[in-house]
Tab-separated table of C-alpha atoms and ligand atoms in Angstrom:
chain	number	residue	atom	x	y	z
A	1	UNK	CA	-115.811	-43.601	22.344
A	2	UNK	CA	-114.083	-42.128	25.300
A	3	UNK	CA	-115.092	-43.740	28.604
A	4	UNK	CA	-113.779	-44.163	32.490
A	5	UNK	CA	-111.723	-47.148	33.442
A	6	UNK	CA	-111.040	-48.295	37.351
A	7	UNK	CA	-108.111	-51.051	37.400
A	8	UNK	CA	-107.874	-52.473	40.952
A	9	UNK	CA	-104.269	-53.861	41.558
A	10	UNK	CA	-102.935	-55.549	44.907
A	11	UNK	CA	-99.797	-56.531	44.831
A	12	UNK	CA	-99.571	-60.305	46.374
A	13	UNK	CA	-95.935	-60.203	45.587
A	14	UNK	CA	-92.741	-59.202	43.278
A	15	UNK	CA	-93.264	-56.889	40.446
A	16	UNK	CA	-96.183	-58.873	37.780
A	17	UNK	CA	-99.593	-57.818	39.499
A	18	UNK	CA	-98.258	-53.872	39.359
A	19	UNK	CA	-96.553	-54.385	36.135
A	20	UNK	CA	-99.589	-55.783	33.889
A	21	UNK	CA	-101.414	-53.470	35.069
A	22	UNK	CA	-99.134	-50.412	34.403
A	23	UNK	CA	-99.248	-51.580	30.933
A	24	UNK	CA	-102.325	-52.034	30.581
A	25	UNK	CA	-103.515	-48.740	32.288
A	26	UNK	CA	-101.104	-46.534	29.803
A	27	UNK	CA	-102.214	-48.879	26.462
A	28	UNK	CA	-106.196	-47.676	27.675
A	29	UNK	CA	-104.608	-43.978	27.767
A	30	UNK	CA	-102.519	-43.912	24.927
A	31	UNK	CA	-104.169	-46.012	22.319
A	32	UNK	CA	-108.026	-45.740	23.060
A	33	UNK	CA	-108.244	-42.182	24.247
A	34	UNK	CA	-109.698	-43.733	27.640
A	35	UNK	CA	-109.457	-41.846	31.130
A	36	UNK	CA	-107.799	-44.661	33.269
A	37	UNK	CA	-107.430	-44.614	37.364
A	38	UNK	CA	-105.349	-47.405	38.416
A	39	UNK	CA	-105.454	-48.047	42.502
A	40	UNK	CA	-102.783	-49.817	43.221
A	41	UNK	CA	-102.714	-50.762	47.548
A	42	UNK	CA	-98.298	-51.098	47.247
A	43	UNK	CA	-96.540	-47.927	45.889
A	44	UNK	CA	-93.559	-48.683	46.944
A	45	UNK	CA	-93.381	-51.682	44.050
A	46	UNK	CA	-94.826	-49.246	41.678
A	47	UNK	CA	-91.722	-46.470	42.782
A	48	UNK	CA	-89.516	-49.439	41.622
A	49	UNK	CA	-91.350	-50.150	37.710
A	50	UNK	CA	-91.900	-46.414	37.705
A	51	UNK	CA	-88.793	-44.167	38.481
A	52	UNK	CA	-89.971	-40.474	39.333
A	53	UNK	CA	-93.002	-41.568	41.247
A	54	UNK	CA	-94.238	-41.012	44.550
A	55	UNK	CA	-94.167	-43.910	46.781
A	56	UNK	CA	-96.725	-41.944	49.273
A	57	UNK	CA	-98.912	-39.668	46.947
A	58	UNK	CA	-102.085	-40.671	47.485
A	59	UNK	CA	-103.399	-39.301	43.845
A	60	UNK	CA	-100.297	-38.853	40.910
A	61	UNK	CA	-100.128	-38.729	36.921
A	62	UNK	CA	-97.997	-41.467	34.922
A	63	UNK	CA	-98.193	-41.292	31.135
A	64	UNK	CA	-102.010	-39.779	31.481
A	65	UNK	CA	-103.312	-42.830	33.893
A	66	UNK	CA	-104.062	-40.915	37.404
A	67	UNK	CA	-102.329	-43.509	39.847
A	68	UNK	CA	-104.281	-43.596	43.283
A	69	UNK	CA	-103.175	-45.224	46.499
A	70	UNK	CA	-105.610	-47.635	47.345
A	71	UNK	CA	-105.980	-47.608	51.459
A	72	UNK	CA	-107.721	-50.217	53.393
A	73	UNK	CA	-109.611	-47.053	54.543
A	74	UNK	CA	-110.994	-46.744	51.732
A	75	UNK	CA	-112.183	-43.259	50.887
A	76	UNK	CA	-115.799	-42.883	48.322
A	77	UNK	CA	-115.072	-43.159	45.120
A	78	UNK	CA	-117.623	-42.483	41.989
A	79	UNK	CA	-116.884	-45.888	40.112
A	80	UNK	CA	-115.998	-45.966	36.546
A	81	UNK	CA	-117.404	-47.144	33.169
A	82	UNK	CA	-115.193	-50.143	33.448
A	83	UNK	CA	-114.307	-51.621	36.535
A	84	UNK	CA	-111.557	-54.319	36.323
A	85	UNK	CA	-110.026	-56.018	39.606
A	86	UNK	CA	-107.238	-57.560	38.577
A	87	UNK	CA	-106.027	-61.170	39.293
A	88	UNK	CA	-108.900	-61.952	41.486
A	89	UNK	CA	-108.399	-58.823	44.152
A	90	UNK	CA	-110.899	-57.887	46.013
A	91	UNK	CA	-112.819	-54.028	45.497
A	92	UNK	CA	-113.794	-52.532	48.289
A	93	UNK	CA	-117.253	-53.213	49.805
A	94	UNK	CA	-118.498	-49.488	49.636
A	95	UNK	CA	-117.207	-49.702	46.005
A	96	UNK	CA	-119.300	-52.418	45.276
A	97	UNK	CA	-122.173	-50.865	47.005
A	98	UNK	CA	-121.565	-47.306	44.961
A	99	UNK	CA	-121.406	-49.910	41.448
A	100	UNK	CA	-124.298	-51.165	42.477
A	101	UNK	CA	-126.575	-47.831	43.012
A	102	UNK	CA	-124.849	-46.494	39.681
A	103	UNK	CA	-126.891	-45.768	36.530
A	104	UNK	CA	-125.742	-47.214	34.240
A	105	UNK	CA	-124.182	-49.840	35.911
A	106	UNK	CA	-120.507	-50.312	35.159
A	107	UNK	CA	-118.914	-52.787	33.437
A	108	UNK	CA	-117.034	-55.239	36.201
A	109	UNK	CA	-114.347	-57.548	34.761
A	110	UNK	CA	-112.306	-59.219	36.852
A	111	UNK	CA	-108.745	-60.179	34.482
A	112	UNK	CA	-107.098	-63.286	34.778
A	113	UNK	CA	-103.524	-64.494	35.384
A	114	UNK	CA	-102.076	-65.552	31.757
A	115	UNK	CA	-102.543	-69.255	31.108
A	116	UNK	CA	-102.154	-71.101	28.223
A	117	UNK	CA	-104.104	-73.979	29.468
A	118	UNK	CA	-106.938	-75.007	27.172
A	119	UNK	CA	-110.090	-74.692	29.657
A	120	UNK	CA	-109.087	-70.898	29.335
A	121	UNK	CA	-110.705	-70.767	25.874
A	122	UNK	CA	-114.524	-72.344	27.608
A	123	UNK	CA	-114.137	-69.738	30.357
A	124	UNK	CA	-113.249	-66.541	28.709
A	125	UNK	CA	-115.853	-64.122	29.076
A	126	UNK	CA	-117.898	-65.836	30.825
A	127	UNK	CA	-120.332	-63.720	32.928
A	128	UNK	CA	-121.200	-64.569	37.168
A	129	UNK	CA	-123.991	-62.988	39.337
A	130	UNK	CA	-122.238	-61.874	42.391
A	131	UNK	CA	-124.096	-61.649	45.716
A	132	UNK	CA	-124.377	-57.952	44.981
A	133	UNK	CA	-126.932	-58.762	41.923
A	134	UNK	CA	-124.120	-57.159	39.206
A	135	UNK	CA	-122.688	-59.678	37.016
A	136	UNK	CA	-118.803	-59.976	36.631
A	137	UNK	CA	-117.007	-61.000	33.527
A	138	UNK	CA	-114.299	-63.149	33.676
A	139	UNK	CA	-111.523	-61.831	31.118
A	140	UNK	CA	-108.347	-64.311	30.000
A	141	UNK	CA	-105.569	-63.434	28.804
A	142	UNK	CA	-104.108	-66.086	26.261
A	143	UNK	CA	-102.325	-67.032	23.867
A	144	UNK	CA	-105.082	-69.019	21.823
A	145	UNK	CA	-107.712	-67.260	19.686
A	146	UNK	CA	-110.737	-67.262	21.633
A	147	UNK	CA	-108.864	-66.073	24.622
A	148	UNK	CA	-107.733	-62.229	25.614
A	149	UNK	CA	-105.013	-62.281	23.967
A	150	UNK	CA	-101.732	-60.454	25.262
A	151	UNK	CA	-100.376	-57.395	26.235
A	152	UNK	CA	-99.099	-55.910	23.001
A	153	UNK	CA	-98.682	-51.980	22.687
A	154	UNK	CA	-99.001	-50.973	19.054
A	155	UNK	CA	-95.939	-51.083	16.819
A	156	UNK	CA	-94.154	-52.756	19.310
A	157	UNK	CA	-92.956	-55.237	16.990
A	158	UNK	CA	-91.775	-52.955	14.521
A	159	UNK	CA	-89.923	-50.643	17.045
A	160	UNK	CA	-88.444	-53.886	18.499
A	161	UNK	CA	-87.131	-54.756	14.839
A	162	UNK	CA	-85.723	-51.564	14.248
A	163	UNK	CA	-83.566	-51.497	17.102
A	164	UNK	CA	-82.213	-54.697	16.298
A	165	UNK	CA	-81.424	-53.283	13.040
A	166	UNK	CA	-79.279	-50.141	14.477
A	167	UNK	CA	-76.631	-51.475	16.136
A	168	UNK	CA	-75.321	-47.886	17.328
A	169	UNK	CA	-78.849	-47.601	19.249
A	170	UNK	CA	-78.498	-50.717	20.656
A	171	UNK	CA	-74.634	-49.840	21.908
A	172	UNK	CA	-75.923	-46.354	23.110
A	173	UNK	CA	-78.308	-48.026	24.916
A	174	UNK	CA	-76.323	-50.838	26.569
A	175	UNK	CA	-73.912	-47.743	27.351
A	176	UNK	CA	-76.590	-45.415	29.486
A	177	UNK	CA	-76.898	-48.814	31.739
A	178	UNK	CA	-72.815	-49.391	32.246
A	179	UNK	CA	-73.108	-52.092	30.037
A	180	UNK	CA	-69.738	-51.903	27.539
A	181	UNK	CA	-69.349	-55.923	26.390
A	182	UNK	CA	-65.459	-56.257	25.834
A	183	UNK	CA	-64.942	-57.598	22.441
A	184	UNK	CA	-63.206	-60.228	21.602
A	185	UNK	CA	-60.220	-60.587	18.875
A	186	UNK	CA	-61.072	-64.109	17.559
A	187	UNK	CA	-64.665	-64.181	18.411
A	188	UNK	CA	-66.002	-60.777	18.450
A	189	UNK	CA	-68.738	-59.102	20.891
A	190	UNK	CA	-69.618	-61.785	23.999
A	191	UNK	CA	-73.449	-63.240	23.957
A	192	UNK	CA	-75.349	-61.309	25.860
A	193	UNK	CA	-77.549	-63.144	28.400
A	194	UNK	CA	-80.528	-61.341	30.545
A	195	UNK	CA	-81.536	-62.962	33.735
A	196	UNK	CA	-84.534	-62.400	35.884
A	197	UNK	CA	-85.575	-65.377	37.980
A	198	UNK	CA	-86.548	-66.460	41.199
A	199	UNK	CA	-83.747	-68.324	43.641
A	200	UNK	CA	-82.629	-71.317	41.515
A	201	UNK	CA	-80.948	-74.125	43.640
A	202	UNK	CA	-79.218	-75.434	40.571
A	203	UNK	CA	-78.073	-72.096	38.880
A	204	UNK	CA	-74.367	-72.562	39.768
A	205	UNK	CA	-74.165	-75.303	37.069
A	206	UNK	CA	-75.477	-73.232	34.839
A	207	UNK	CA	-73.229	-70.553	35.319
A	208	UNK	CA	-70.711	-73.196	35.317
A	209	UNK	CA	-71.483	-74.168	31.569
A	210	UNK	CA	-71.426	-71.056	30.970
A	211	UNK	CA	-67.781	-70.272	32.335
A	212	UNK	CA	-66.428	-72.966	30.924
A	213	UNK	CA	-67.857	-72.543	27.247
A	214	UNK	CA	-66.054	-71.474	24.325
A	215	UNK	CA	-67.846	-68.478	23.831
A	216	UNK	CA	-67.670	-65.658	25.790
A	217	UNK	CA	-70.944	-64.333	27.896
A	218	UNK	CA	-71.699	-61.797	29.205
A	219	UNK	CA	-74.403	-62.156	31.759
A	220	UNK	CA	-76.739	-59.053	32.443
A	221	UNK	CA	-78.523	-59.514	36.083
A	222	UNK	CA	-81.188	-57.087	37.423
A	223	UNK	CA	-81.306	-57.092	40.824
A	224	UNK	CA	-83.315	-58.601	42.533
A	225	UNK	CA	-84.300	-62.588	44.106
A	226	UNK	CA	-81.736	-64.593	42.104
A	227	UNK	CA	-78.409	-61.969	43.690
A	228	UNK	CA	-77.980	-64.378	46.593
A	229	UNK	CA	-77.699	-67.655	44.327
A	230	UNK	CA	-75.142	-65.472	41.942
A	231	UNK	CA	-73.213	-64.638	45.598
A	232	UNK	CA	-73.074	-68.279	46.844
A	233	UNK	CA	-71.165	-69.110	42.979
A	234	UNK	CA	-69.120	-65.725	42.870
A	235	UNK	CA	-67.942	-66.417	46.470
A	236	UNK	CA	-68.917	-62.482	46.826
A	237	UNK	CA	-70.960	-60.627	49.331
A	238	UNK	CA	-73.532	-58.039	48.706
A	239	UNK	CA	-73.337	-57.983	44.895
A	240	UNK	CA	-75.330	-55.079	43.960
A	241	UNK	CA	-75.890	-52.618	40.774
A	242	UNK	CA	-72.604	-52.105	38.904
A	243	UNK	CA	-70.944	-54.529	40.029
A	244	UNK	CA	-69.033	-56.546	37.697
A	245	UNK	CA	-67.479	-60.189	37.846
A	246	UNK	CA	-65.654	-62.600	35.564
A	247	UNK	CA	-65.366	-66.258	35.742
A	248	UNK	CA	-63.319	-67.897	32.692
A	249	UNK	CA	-65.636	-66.945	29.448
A	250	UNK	CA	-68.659	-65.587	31.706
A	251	UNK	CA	-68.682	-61.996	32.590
A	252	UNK	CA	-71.517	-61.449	35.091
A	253	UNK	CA	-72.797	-57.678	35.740
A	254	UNK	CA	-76.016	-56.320	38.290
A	255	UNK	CA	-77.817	-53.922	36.988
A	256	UNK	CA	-80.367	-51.347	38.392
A	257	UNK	CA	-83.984	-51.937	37.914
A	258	UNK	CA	-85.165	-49.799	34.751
A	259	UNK	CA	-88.284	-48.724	33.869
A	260	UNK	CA	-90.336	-51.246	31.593
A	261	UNK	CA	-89.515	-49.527	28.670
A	262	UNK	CA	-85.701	-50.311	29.092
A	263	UNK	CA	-86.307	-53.562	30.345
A	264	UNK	CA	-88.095	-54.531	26.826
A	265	UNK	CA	-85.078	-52.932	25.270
A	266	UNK	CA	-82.591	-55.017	27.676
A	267	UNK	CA	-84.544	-58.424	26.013
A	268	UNK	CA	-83.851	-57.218	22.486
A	269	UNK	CA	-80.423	-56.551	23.472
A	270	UNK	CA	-79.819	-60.091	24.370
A	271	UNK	CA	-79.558	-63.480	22.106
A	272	UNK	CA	-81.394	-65.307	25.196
A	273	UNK	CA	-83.136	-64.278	28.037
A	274	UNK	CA	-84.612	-66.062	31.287
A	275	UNK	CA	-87.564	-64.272	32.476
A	276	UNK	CA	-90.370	-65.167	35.067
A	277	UNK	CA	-93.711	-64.404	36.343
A	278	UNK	CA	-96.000	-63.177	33.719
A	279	UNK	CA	-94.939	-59.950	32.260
A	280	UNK	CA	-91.382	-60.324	31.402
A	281	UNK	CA	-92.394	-63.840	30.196
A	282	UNK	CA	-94.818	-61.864	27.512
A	283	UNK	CA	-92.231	-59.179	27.120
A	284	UNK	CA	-89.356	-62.063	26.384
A	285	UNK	CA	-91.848	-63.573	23.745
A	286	UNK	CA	-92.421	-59.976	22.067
A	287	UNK	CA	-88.474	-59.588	21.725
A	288	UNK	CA	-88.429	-62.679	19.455
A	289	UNK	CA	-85.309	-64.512	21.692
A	290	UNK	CA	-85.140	-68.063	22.944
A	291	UNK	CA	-85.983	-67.994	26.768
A	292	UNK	CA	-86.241	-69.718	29.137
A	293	UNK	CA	-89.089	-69.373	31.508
A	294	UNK	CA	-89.053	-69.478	35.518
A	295	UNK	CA	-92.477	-69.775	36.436
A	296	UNK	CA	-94.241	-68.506	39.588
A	297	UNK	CA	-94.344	-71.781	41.674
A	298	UNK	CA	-97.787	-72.198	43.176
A	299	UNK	CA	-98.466	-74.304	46.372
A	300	UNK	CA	-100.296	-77.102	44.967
A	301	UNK	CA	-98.290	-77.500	42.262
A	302	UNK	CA	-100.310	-76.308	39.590
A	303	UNK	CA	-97.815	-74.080	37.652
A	304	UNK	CA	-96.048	-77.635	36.106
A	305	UNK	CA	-99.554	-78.367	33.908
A	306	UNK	CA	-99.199	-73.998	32.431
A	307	UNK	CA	-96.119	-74.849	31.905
A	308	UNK	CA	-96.591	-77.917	30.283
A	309	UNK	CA	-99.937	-75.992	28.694
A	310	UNK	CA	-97.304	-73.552	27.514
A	311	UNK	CA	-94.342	-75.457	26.095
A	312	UNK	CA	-97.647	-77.635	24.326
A	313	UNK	CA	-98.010	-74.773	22.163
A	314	UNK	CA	-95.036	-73.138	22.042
A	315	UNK	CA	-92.884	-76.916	20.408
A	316	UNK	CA	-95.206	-76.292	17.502
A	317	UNK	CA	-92.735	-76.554	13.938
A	318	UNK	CA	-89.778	-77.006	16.306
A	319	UNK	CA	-87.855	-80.357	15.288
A	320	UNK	CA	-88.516	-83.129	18.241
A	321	UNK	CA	-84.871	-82.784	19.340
A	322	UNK	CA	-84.717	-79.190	19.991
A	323	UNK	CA	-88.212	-79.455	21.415
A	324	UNK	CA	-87.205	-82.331	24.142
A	325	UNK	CA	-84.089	-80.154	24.592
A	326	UNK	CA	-85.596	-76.841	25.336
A	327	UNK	CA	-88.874	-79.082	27.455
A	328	UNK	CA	-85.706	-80.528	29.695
A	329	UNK	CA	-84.256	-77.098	30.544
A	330	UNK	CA	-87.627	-75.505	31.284
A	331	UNK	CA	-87.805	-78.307	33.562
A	332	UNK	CA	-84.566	-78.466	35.153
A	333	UNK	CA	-84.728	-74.831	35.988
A	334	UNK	CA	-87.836	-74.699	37.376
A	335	UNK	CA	-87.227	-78.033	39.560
A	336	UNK	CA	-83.885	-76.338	40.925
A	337	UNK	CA	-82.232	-79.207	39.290
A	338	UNK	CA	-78.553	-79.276	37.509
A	339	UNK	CA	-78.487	-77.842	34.773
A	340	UNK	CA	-75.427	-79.139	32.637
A	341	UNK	CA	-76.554	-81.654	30.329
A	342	UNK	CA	-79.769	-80.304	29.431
A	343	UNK	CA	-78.306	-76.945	29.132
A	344	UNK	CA	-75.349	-78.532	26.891
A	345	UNK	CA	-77.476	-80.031	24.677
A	346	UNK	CA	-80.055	-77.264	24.451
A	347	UNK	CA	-76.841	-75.134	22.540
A	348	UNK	CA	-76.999	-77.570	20.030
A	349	UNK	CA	-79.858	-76.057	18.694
A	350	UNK	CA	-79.360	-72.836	18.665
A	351	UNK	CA	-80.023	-71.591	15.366
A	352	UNK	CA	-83.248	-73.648	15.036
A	353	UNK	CA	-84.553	-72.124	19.072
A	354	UNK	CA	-83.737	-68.496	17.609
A	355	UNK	CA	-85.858	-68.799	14.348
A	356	UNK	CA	-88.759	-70.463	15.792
A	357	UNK	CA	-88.468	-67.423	18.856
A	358	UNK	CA	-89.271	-64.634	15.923
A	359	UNK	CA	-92.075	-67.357	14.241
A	360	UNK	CA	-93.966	-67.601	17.270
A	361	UNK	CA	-93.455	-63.780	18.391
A	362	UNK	CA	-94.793	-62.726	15.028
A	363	UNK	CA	-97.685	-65.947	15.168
A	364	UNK	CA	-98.860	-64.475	18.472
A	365	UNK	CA	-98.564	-60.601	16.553
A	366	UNK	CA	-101.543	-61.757	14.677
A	367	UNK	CA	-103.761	-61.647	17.132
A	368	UNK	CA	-105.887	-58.831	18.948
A	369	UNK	CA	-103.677	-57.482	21.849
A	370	UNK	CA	-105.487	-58.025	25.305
A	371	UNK	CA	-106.147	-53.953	25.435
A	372	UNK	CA	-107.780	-54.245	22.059
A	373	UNK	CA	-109.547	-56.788	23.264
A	374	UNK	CA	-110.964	-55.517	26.570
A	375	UNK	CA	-112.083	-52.161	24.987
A	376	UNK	CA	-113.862	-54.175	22.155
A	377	UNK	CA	-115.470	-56.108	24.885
A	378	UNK	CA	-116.906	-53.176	26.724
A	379	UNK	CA	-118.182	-51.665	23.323
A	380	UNK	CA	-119.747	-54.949	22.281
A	381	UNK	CA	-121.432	-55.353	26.055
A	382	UNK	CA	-122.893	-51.614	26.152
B	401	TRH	O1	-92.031	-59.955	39.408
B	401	TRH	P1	-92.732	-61.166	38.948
B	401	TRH	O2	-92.279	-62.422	39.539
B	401	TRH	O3	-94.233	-60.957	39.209
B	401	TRH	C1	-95.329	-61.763	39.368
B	401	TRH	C2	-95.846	-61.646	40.769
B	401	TRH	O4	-95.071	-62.440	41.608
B	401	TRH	C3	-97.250	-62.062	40.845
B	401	TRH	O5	-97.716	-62.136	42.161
B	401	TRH	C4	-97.430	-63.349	40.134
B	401	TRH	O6	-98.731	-63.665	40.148
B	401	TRH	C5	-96.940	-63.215	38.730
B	401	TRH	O7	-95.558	-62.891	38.747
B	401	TRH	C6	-97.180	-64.413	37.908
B	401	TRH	O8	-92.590	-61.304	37.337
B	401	TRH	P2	-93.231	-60.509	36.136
B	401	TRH	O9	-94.670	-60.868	35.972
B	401	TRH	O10	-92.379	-60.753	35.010
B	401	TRH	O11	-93.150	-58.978	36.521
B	401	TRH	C7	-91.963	-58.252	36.492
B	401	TRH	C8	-92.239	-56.846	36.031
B	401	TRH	O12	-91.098	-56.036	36.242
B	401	TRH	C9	-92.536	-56.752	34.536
B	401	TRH	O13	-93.530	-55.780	34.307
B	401	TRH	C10	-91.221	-56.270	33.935
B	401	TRH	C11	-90.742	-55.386	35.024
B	401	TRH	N1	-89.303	-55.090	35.070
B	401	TRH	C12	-88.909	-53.782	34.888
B	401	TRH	O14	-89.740	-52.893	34.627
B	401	TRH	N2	-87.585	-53.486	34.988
B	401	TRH	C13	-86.649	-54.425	35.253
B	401	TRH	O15	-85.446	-54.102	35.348
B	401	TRH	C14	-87.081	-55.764	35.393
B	401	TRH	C15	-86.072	-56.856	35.657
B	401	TRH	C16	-88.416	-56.070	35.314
């Protein structure tokens, strides 16, 4: 059943509100056979997840989703089947008004930022009368049953397992981004490290264990927030893409921002990856690597009980040690705090971190995918 989708995206900051929504605009396109507009009111943070567009078309095509600038003059608009506002934005008043006098009336969803708390599960899909007499559904995403689920394109797994398997993919791959990890006679290829983060006060003595380790790393850095924390340790100015650095055993290299297909492949690339926000948290889960995860700080301090939410499920079948190790780094990082002990004892578990990465990413597999999940929604409420 085809049907017309509307996904309303501002983008409060960084890369996550555009990004989820990207995804989830193409997965509608590609998977469902659904005609998807996505109005998105920043496009020059969409230029940057999207190489080839137009940071000031007002209408343009990406992977079949018709990507429209959404001006605060906002221009009549037929509204869609679905309506979704995403994270809370807010849809133009005429828009509302145009909903309203539409027959049928369209479906109006407004989707959630990912949570793992557990009052998620009591709220999902839970419907509220707006002033405008339409109802609006509120849609989270989650990683317990009885929530939305993820972001999950089909066969993602599979293609992400594949990869891993063809080591001359994964080489060609690391090659098209500059990245050539020097082997080493004794030890062989360097770990490969991915980090995307927001500025991290205590990062230096991480990068310090990380020099002064036995192993060799090499460190693979998108830019972007964290560059002026990597400066401050390099004792470098304006580090930017290409750029390569070595410290002892840590080799430390920018790269460009790739499109979010190369990104995912980045993560598989890499035994561990930090990640942040809410996409390229998801994304690091999918890839089936230990992470670590830099959460989006929030002013009144509620992002400590999703990540405690978070790391509640995620210790599940990990031993107590590695789970009290891996708890102390999440919190470290995300306090800013020094890194070296927690970081030094989180190695000590390395094996056990990596299995229990591919258990959950294939426990979470199991369930609908938060596309899936929104179409079956809409079918179920028609
Ligand atoms: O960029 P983020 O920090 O985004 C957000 C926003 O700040 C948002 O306001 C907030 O609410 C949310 O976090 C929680 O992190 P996130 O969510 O991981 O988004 C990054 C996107 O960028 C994701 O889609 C992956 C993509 N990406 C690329 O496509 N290429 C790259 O090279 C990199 C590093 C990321």
């Amino acid at each position: 059943m085809k049907a017309s989708w509307d996904i309303f995206c501002t983008v409060v900051d960084n890369f996550g509100d555009v990004g989820v929504t990207f995804r989830l605009a193409r997965q509608l396109v590609a998977e469902h056979g659904m005609e998807v507009r996505l109005w998105v009111d920043d496009l020059s943070v969409f230029a940057r997840l999207c190489p080839g567009a137009d940071a000031q078309a007002v209408q343009q095509w990406h992977d079949g989703v018709s990507v429209c600038f959404w001006a605060k003059d906002w221009q009549p608009a037929e509204p869609a089947d679905v309506v979704i506002e995403a994270f809370a934005c807010h849809l133009p008043a005429a828009y509302i008004d145009a909903m309203k006098a539409r027959n049928p009336r369209p479906l109006w969803l407004n989707l959630e930022y990912l949570s793992a708390e557990e009052w998620v599960t009591g709220c999902h899909g839970l419907p509220s009368l707006q002033s405008s007499g339409i109802q609006k559904f509120f849609f989270f995403p989650g990683f317990r049953t009885s929530t939305g689920g993820l972001l999950r394109e089909a066969g993602l797994i599979e293609r992400r397992q594949a990869f891993e398997q063809n080591p001359a993919a994964q080489q060609a791959f690391l090659a098209s981004l500059g990245i050539c990890p020097q082997a080493d006679a004794e030890q062989g290829p360097p770990r490969l490290i991915s980090l995307f983060a927001y500025e991290h006060a205590g990062l230096g003595s991480w990068l310090d264990c990380l020099a002064f380790d036995d192993r060799k790393t090499h460190l693979l850095v998108p830019e972007g927030r964290i560059l002026g924390d990597l400066e401050r340790w390099l004792g470098v100015d304006a580090l930017k893409a290409g750029d390569l650095n070595q410290r002892n055993a840590l080799t430390i290299q920018v790269l460009p921002f790739v499109r979010q297909e190369d990104y995912d492949r980045l993560l598989w690339c890499c035994a561990f990856n930090v990640v942040r926000g809410e996409d390229s948290f998801v994304r690091a889960q999918w890839a089936g690597r230990p992470l670590i995860w830099h959460i989006y700080e929030q002013d009144d301090d509620a992002h400590w009980a999703k990540l405690d939410a978070f790391l509640e499920l995620y210790l599940a079948g990990l031993s107590t040690e590695a789970g009290q190790a891996l708890t102390e780094v999440w919190r470290h990082w995300n306090a800013g705090q020094t890194m070296t002990q927690s970081w030094n004892t989180l190695e000590k578990h390395r094996a056990e971190l990596a299995a229990h990465a591919e258990r959950w990413c294939l426990e979470q597999a199991l369930q609908d995918d938060l596309t899936t999940a929104l179409v079956t929604f809409y079918r179920n409420w028609i």
